[in-house]
PDB file of C-alpha atoms and ligand atoms in Angstrom:
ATOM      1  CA  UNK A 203      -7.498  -1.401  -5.144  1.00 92.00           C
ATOM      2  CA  UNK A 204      -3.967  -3.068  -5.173  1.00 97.00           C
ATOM      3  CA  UNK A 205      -1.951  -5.070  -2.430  1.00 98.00           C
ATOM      4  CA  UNK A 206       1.445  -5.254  -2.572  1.00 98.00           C
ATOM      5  CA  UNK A 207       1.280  -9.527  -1.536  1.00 98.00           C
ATOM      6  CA  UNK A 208       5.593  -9.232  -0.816  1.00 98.00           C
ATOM      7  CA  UNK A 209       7.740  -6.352   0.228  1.00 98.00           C
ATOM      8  CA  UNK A 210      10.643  -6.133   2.740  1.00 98.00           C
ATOM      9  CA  UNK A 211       9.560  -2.594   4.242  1.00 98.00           C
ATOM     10  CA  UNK A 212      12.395  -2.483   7.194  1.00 98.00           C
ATOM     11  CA  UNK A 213      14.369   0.401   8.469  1.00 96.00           C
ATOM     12  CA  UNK A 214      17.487  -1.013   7.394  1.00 96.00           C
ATOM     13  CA  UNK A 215      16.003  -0.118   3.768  1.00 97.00           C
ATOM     14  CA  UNK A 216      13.464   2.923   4.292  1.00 98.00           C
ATOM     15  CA  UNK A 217      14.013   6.047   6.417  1.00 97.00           C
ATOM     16  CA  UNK A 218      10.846   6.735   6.758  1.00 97.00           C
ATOM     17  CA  UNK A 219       7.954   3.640   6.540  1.00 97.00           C
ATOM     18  CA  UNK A 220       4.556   4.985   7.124  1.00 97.00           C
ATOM     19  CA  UNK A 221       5.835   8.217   4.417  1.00 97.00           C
ATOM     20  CA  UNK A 222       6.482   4.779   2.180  1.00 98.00           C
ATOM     21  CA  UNK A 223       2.910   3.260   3.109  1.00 98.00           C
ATOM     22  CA  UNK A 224       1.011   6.717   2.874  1.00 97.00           C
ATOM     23  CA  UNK A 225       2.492   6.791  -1.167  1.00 97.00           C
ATOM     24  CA  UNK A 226       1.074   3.391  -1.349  1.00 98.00           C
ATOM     25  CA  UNK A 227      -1.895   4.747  -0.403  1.00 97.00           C
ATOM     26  CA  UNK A 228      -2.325   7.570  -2.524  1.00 97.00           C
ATOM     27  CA  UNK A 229      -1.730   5.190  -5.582  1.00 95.00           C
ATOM     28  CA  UNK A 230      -4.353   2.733  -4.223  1.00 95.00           C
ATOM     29  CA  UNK A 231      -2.309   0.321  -3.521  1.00 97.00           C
ATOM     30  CA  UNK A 232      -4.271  -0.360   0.159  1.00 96.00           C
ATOM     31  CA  UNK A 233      -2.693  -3.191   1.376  1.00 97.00           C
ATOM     32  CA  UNK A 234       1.062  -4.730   1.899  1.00 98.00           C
ATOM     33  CA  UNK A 235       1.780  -7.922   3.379  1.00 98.00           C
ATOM     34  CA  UNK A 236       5.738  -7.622   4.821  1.00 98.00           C
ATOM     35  CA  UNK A 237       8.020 -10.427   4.630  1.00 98.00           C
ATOM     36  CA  UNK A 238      10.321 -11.149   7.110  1.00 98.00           C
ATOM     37  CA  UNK A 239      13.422 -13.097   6.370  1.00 98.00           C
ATOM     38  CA  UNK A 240      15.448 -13.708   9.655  1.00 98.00           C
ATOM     39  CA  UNK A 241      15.172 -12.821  13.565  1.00 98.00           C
ATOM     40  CA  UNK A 242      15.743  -9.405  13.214  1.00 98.00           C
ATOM     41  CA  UNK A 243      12.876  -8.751  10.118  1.00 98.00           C
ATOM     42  CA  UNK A 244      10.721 -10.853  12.010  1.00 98.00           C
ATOM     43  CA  UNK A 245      11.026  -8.430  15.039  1.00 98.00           C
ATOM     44  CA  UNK A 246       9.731  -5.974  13.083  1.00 98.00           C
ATOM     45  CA  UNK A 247       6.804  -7.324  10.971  1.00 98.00           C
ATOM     46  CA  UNK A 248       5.441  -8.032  14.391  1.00 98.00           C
ATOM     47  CA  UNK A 249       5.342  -4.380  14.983  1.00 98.00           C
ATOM     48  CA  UNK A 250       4.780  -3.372  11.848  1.00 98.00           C
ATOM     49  CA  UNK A 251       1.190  -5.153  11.623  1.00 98.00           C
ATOM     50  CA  UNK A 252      -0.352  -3.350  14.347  1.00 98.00           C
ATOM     51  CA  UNK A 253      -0.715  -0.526  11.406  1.00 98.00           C
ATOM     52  CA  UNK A 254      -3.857  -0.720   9.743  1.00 96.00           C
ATOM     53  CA  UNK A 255      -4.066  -2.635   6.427  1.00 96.00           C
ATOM     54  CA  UNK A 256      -0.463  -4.464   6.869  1.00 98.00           C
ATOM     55  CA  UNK A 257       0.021  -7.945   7.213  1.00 98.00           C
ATOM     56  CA  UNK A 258       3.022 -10.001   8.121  1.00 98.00           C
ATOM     57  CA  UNK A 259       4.767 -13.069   7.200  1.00 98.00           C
ATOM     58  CA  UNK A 260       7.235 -14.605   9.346  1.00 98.00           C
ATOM     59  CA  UNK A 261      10.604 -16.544   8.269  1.00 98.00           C
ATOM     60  CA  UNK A 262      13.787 -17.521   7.648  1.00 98.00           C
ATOM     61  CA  UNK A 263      15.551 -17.154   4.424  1.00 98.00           C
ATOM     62  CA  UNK A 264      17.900 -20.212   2.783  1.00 98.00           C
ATOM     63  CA  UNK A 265      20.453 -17.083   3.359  1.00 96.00           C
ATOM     64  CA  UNK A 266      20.271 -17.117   6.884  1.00 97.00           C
ATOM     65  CA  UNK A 267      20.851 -20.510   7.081  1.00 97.00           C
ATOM     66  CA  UNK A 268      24.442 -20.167   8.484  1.00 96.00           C
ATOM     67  CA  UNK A 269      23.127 -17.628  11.219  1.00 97.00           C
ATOM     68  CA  UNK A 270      19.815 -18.305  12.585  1.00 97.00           C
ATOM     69  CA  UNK A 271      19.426 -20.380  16.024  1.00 97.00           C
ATOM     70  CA  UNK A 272      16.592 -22.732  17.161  1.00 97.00           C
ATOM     71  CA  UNK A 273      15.034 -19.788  19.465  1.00 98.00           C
ATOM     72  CA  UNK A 274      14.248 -17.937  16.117  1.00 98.00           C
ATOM     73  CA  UNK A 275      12.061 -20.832  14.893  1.00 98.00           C
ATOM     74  CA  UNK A 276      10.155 -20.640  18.071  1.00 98.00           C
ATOM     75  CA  UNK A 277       9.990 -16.913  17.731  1.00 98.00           C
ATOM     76  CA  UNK A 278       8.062 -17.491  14.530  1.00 98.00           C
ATOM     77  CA  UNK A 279       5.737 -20.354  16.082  1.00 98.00           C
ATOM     78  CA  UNK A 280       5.022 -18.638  19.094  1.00 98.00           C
ATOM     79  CA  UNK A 281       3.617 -15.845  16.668  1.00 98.00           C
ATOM     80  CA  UNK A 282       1.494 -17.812  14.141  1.00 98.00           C
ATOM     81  CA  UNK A 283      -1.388 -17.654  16.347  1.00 96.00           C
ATOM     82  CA  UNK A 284      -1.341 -13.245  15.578  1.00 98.00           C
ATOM     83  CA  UNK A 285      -4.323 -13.245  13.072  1.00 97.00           C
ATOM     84  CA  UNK A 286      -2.124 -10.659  10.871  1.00 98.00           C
ATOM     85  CA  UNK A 287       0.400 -13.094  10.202  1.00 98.00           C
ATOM     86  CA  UNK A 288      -0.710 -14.535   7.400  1.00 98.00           C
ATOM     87  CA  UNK A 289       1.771 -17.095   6.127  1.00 98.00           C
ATOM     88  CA  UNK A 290       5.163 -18.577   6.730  1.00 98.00           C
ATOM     89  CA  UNK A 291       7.411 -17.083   4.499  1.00 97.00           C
ATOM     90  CA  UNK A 292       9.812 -16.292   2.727  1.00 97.00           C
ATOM     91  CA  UNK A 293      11.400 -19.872   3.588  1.00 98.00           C
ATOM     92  CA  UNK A 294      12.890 -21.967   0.647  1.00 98.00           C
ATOM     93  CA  UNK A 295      16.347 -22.904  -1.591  1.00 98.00           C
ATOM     94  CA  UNK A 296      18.762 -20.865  -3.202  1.00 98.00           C
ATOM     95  CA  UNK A 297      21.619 -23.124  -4.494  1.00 98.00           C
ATOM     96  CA  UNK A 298      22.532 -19.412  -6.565  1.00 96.00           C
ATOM     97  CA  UNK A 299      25.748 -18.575  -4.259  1.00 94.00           C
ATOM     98  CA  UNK A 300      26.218 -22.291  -3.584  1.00 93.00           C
ATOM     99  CA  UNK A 301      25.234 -25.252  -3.144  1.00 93.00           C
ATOM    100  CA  UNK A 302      27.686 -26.631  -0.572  1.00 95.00           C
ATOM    101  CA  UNK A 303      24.986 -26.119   2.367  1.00 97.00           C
ATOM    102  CA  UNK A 304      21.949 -27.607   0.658  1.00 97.00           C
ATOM    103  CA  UNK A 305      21.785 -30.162   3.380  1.00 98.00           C
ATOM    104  CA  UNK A 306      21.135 -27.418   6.054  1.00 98.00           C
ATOM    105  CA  UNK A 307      18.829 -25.320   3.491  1.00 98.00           C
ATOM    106  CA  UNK A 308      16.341 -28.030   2.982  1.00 98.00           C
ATOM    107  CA  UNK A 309      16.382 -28.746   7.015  1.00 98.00           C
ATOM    108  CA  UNK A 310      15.626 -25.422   7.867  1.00 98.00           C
ATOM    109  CA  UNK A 311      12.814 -25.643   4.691  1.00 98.00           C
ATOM    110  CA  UNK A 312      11.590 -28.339   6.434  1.00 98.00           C
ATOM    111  CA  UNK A 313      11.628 -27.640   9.978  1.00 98.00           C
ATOM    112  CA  UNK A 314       9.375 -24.504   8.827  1.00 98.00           C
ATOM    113  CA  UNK A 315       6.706 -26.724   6.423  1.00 98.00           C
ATOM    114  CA  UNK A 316       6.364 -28.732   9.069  1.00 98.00           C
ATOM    115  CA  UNK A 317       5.319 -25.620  11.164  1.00 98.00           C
ATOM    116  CA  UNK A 318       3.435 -24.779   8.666  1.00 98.00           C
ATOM    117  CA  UNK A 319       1.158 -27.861   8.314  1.00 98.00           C
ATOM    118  CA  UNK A 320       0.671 -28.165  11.734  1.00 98.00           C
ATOM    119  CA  UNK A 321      -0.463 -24.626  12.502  1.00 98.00           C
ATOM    120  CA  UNK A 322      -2.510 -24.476   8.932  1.00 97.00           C
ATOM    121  CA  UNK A 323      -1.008 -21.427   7.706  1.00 98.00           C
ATOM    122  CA  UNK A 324       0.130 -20.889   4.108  1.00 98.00           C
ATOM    123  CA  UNK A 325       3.841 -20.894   3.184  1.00 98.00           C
ATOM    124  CA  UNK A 326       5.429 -18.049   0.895  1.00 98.00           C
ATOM    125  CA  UNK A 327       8.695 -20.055  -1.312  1.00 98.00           C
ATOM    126  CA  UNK A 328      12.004 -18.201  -2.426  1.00 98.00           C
ATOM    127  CA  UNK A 329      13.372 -20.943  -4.761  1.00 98.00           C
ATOM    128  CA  UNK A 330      16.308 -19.596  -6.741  1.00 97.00           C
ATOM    129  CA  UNK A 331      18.256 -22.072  -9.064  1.00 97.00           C
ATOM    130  CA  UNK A 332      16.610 -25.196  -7.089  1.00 97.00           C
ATOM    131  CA  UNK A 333      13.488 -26.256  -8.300  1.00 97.00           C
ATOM    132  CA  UNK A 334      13.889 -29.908  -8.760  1.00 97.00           C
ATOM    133  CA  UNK A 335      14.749 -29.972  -4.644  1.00 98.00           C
ATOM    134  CA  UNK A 336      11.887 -27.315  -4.088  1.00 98.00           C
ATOM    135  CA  UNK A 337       9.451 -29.827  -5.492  1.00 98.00           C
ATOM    136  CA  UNK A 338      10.416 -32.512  -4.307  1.00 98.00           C
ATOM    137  CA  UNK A 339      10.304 -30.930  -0.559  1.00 98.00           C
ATOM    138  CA  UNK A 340       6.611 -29.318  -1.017  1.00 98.00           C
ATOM    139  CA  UNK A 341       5.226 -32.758  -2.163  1.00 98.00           C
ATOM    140  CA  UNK A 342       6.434 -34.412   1.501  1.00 98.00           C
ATOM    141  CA  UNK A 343       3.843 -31.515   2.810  1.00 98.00           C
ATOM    142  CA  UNK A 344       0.379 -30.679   2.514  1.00 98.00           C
ATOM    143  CA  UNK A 345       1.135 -26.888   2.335  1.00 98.00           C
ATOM    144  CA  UNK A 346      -0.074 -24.212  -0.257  1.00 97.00           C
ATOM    145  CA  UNK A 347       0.749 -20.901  -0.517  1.00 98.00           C
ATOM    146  CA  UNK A 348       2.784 -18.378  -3.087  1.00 98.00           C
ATOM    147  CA  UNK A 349       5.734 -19.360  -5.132  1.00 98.00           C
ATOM    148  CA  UNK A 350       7.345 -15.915  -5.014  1.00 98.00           C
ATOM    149  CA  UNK A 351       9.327 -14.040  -7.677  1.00 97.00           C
ATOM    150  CA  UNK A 352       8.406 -16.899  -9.827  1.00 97.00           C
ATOM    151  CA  UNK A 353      10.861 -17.462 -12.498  1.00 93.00           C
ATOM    152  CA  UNK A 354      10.930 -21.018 -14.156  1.00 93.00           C
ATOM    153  CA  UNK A 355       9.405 -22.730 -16.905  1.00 96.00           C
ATOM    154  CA  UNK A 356       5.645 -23.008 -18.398  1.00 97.00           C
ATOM    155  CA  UNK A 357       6.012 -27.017 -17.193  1.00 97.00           C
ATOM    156  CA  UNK A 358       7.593 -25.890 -13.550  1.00 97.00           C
ATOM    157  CA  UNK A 359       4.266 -23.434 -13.230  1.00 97.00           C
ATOM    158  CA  UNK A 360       1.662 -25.858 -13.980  1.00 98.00           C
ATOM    159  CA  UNK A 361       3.092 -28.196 -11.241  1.00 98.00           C
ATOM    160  CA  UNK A 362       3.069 -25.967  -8.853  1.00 98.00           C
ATOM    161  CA  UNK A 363      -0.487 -24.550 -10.091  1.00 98.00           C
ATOM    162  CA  UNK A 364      -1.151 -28.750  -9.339  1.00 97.00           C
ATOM    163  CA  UNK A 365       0.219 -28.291  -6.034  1.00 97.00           C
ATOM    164  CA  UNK A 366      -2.237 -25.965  -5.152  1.00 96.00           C
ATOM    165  CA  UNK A 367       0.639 -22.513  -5.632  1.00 98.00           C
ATOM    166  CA  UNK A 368       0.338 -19.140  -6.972  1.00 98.00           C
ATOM    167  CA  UNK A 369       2.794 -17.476  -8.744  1.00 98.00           C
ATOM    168  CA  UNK A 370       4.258 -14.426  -7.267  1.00 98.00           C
ATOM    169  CA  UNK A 371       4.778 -11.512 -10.337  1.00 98.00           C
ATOM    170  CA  UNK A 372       6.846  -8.586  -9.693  1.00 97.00           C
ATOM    171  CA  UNK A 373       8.877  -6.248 -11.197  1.00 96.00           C
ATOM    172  CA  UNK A 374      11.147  -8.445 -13.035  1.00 95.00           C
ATOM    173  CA  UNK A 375       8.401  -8.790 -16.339  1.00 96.00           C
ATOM    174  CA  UNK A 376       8.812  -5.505 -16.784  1.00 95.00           C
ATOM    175  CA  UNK A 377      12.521  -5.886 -17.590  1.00 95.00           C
ATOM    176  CA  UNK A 378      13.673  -5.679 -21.139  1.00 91.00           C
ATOM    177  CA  UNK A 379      14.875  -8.843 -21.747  1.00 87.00           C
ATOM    178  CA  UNK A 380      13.024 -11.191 -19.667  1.00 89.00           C
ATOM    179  CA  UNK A 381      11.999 -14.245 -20.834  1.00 89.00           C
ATOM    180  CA  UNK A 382       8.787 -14.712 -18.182  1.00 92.00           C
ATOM    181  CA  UNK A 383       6.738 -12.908 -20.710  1.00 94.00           C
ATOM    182  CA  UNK A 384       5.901 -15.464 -22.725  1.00 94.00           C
ATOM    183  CA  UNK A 385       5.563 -18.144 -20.006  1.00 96.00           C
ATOM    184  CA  UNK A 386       3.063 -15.437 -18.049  1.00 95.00           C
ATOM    185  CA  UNK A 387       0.881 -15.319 -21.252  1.00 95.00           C
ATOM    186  CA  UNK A 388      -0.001 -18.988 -21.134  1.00 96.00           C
ATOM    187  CA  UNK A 389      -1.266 -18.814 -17.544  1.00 97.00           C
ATOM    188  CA  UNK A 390      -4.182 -18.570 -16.298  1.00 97.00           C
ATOM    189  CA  UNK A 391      -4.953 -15.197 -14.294  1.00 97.00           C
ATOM    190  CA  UNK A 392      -6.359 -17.279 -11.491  1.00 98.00           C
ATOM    191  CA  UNK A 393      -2.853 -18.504 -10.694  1.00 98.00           C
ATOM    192  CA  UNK A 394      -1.299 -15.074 -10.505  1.00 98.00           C
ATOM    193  CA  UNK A 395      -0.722 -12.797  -7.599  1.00 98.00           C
ATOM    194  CA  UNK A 396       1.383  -9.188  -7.895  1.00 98.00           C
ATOM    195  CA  UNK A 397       4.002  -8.605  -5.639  1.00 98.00           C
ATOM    196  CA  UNK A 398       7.169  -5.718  -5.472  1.00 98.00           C
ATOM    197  CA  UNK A 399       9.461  -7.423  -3.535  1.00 98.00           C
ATOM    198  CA  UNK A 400      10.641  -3.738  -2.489  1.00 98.00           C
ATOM    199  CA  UNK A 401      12.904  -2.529  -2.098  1.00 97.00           C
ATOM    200  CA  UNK A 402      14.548  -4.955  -4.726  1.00 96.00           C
ATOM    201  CA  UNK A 403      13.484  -5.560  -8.478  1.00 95.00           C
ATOM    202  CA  UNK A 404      12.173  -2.150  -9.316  1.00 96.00           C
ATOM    203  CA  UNK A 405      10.091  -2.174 -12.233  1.00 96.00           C
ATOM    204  CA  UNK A 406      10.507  -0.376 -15.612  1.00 95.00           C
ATOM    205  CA  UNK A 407      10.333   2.875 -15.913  1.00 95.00           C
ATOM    206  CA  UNK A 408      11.966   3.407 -12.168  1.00 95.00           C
ATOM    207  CA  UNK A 409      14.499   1.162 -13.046  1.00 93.00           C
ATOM    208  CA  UNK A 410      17.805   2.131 -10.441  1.00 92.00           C
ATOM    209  CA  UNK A 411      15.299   3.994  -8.123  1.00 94.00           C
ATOM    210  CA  UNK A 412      14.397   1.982  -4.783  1.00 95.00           C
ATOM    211  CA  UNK A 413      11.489   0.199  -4.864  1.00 98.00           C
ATOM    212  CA  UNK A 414       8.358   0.573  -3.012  1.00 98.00           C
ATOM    213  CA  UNK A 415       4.753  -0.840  -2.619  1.00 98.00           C
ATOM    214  CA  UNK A 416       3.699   1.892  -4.771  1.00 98.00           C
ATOM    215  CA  UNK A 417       4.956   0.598  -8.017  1.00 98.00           C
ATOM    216  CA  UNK A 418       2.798  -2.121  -7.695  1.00 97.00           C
ATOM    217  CA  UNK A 419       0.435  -0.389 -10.060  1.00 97.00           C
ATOM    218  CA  UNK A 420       3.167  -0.528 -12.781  1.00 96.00           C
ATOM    219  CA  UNK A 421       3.295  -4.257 -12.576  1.00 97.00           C
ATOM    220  CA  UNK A 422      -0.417  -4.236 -12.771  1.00 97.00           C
ATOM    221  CA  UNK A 423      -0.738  -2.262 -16.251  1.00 97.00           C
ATOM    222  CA  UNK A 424       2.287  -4.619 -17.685  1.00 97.00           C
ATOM    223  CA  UNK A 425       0.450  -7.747 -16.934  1.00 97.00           C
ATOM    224  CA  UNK A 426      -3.079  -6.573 -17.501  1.00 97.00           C
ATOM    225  CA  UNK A 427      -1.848  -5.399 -21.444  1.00 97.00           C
ATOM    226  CA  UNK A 428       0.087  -8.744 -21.668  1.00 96.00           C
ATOM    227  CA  UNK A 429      -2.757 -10.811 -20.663  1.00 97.00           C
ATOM    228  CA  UNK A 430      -4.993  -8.295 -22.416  1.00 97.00           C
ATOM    229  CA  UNK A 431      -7.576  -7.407 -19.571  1.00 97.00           C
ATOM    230  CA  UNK A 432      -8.523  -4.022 -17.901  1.00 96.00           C
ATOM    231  CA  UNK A 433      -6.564  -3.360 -15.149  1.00 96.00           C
ATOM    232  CA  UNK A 434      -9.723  -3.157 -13.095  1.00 96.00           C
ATOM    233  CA  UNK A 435      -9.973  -6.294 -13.905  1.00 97.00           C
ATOM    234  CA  UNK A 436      -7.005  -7.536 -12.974  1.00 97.00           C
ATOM    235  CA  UNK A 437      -7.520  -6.351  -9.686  1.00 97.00           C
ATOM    236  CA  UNK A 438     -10.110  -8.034  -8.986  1.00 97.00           C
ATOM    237  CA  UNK A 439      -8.719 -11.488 -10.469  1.00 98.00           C
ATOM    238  CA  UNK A 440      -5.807 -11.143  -7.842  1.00 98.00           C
ATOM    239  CA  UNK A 441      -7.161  -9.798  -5.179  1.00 97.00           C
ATOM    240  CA  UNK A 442      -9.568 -13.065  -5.415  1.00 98.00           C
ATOM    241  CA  UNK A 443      -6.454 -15.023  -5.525  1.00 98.00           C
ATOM    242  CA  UNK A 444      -5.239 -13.158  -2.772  1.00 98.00           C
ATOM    243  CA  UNK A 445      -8.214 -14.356  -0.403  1.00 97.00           C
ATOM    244  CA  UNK A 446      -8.006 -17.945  -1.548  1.00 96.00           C
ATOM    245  CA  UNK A 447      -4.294 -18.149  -0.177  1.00 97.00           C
ATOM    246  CA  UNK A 448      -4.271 -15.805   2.666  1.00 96.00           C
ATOM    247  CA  UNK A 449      -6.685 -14.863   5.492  1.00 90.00           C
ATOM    248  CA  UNK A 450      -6.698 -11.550   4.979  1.00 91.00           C
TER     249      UNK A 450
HETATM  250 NI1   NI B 175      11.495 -11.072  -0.984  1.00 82.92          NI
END
């Protein structure tokens, strides 16, 4: 049995979410843990983990950083005490559109580690094109958690393995051309959780279909014939990892 450890499964995407979740099912993929990303997203992952088997994390993006007001960080700490929100997340840097606000990113980073220390909850990182500053944020706080959609190199993965990270895997090492192949190979499966990201990144072969928690089994045969284990196996590596990280 799967879990999908990151997906985005809002209306704004999916017509129809518990068809989406039933598919999951069916393919054994049992569990989802939904990522929120502003006020509105956050809304809804606190009604979408009344469903069984769904889990929640609550945040604000690096994206929203322009739009999002104090009463949304208090939304999110008010909620932390809900036993299916499992982490704070996805909260982080993205200097990929620019880098002109970087002062405000890493304050609202901040303001949100230091929720998550206090409250003792795991943190799940979007770090796009920013890793030096991502580093050098975590280490002011004694936080662990995911490094989603993890992209860097073999030396930026064993410092967060240090730090006490996973590394999120998704769709994206199924691609053609991408170069995380290589740096996957050389790490340990105990550092390595699957994730979709969904609807985004849609692994090969659905590649320009939307994606759903579903394909999470693709992602699983990829990495289990890269890192040459059965993909029973591989489940039950991750899913280990998953309970080490997240109370769930
Ligand atoms: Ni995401």
């Amino acid at each position: 049995m799967f879990c999908d450890t990151h997906c985005h499964l809002f209306e704004e995407y999916y017509d129809n979410i518990d068809e989406i979740i039933n598919l999951a099912n069916n393919e054994n993929v049992n569990r989802m843990i939904v990522s929120g990303c502003d006020n509105k997203t956050n809304i809804e992952v606190i009604n979408l983990i009344k469903k069984d088997n769904i889990y929640g994390t609550l945040g604000i993006h690096p994206e929203d950083v322009e739009n999002y007001e104090s009463k949304d960080l208090k939304f999110i700490e008010s909620n932390l005490k809900n036993p299916k929100v499992v982490a704070i997340g996805e909260i982080g840097l993205d200097y990929h559109y620019t880098k002109d606000d970087k002062d405000k990113q890493i304050e609202l980073f901040e303001k949100q580690l230091f929720l998550a220390e206090k409250y003792n909850i795991p943190v799940v990182i979007h770090s796009r094109e920013a890793t030096e500053d991502t580093i050098n944020v975590l280490k002011k706080y004694n936080v662990k958690g995911v490094i989603h959609s993890f992209s860097g190199s073999l030396e930026t993965a064993n410092i967060y393995i240090k730090m006490g990270f996973c590394l999120g895997v998704n769709g994206v090492i199924t691609f053609k051309n991408c170069n995380m192949k290589d740096i996957i190979k050389e790490i340990d499966l105990n550092n390595i959780i699957l994730e979709t990201d969904s609807p985004y990144l849609t692994p090969v072969p659905f590649r320009g279909k939307q994606n759903d928690p579903s394909k999470i089994i693709e992602i699983a045969k990829f990495v289990a014939e890269l890192k040459k284990v059965n993909i029973n196996e591989l489940a039950k590596i991750t899913n280990s990892n998953i309970y080490r990280i997240f109370d769930i």
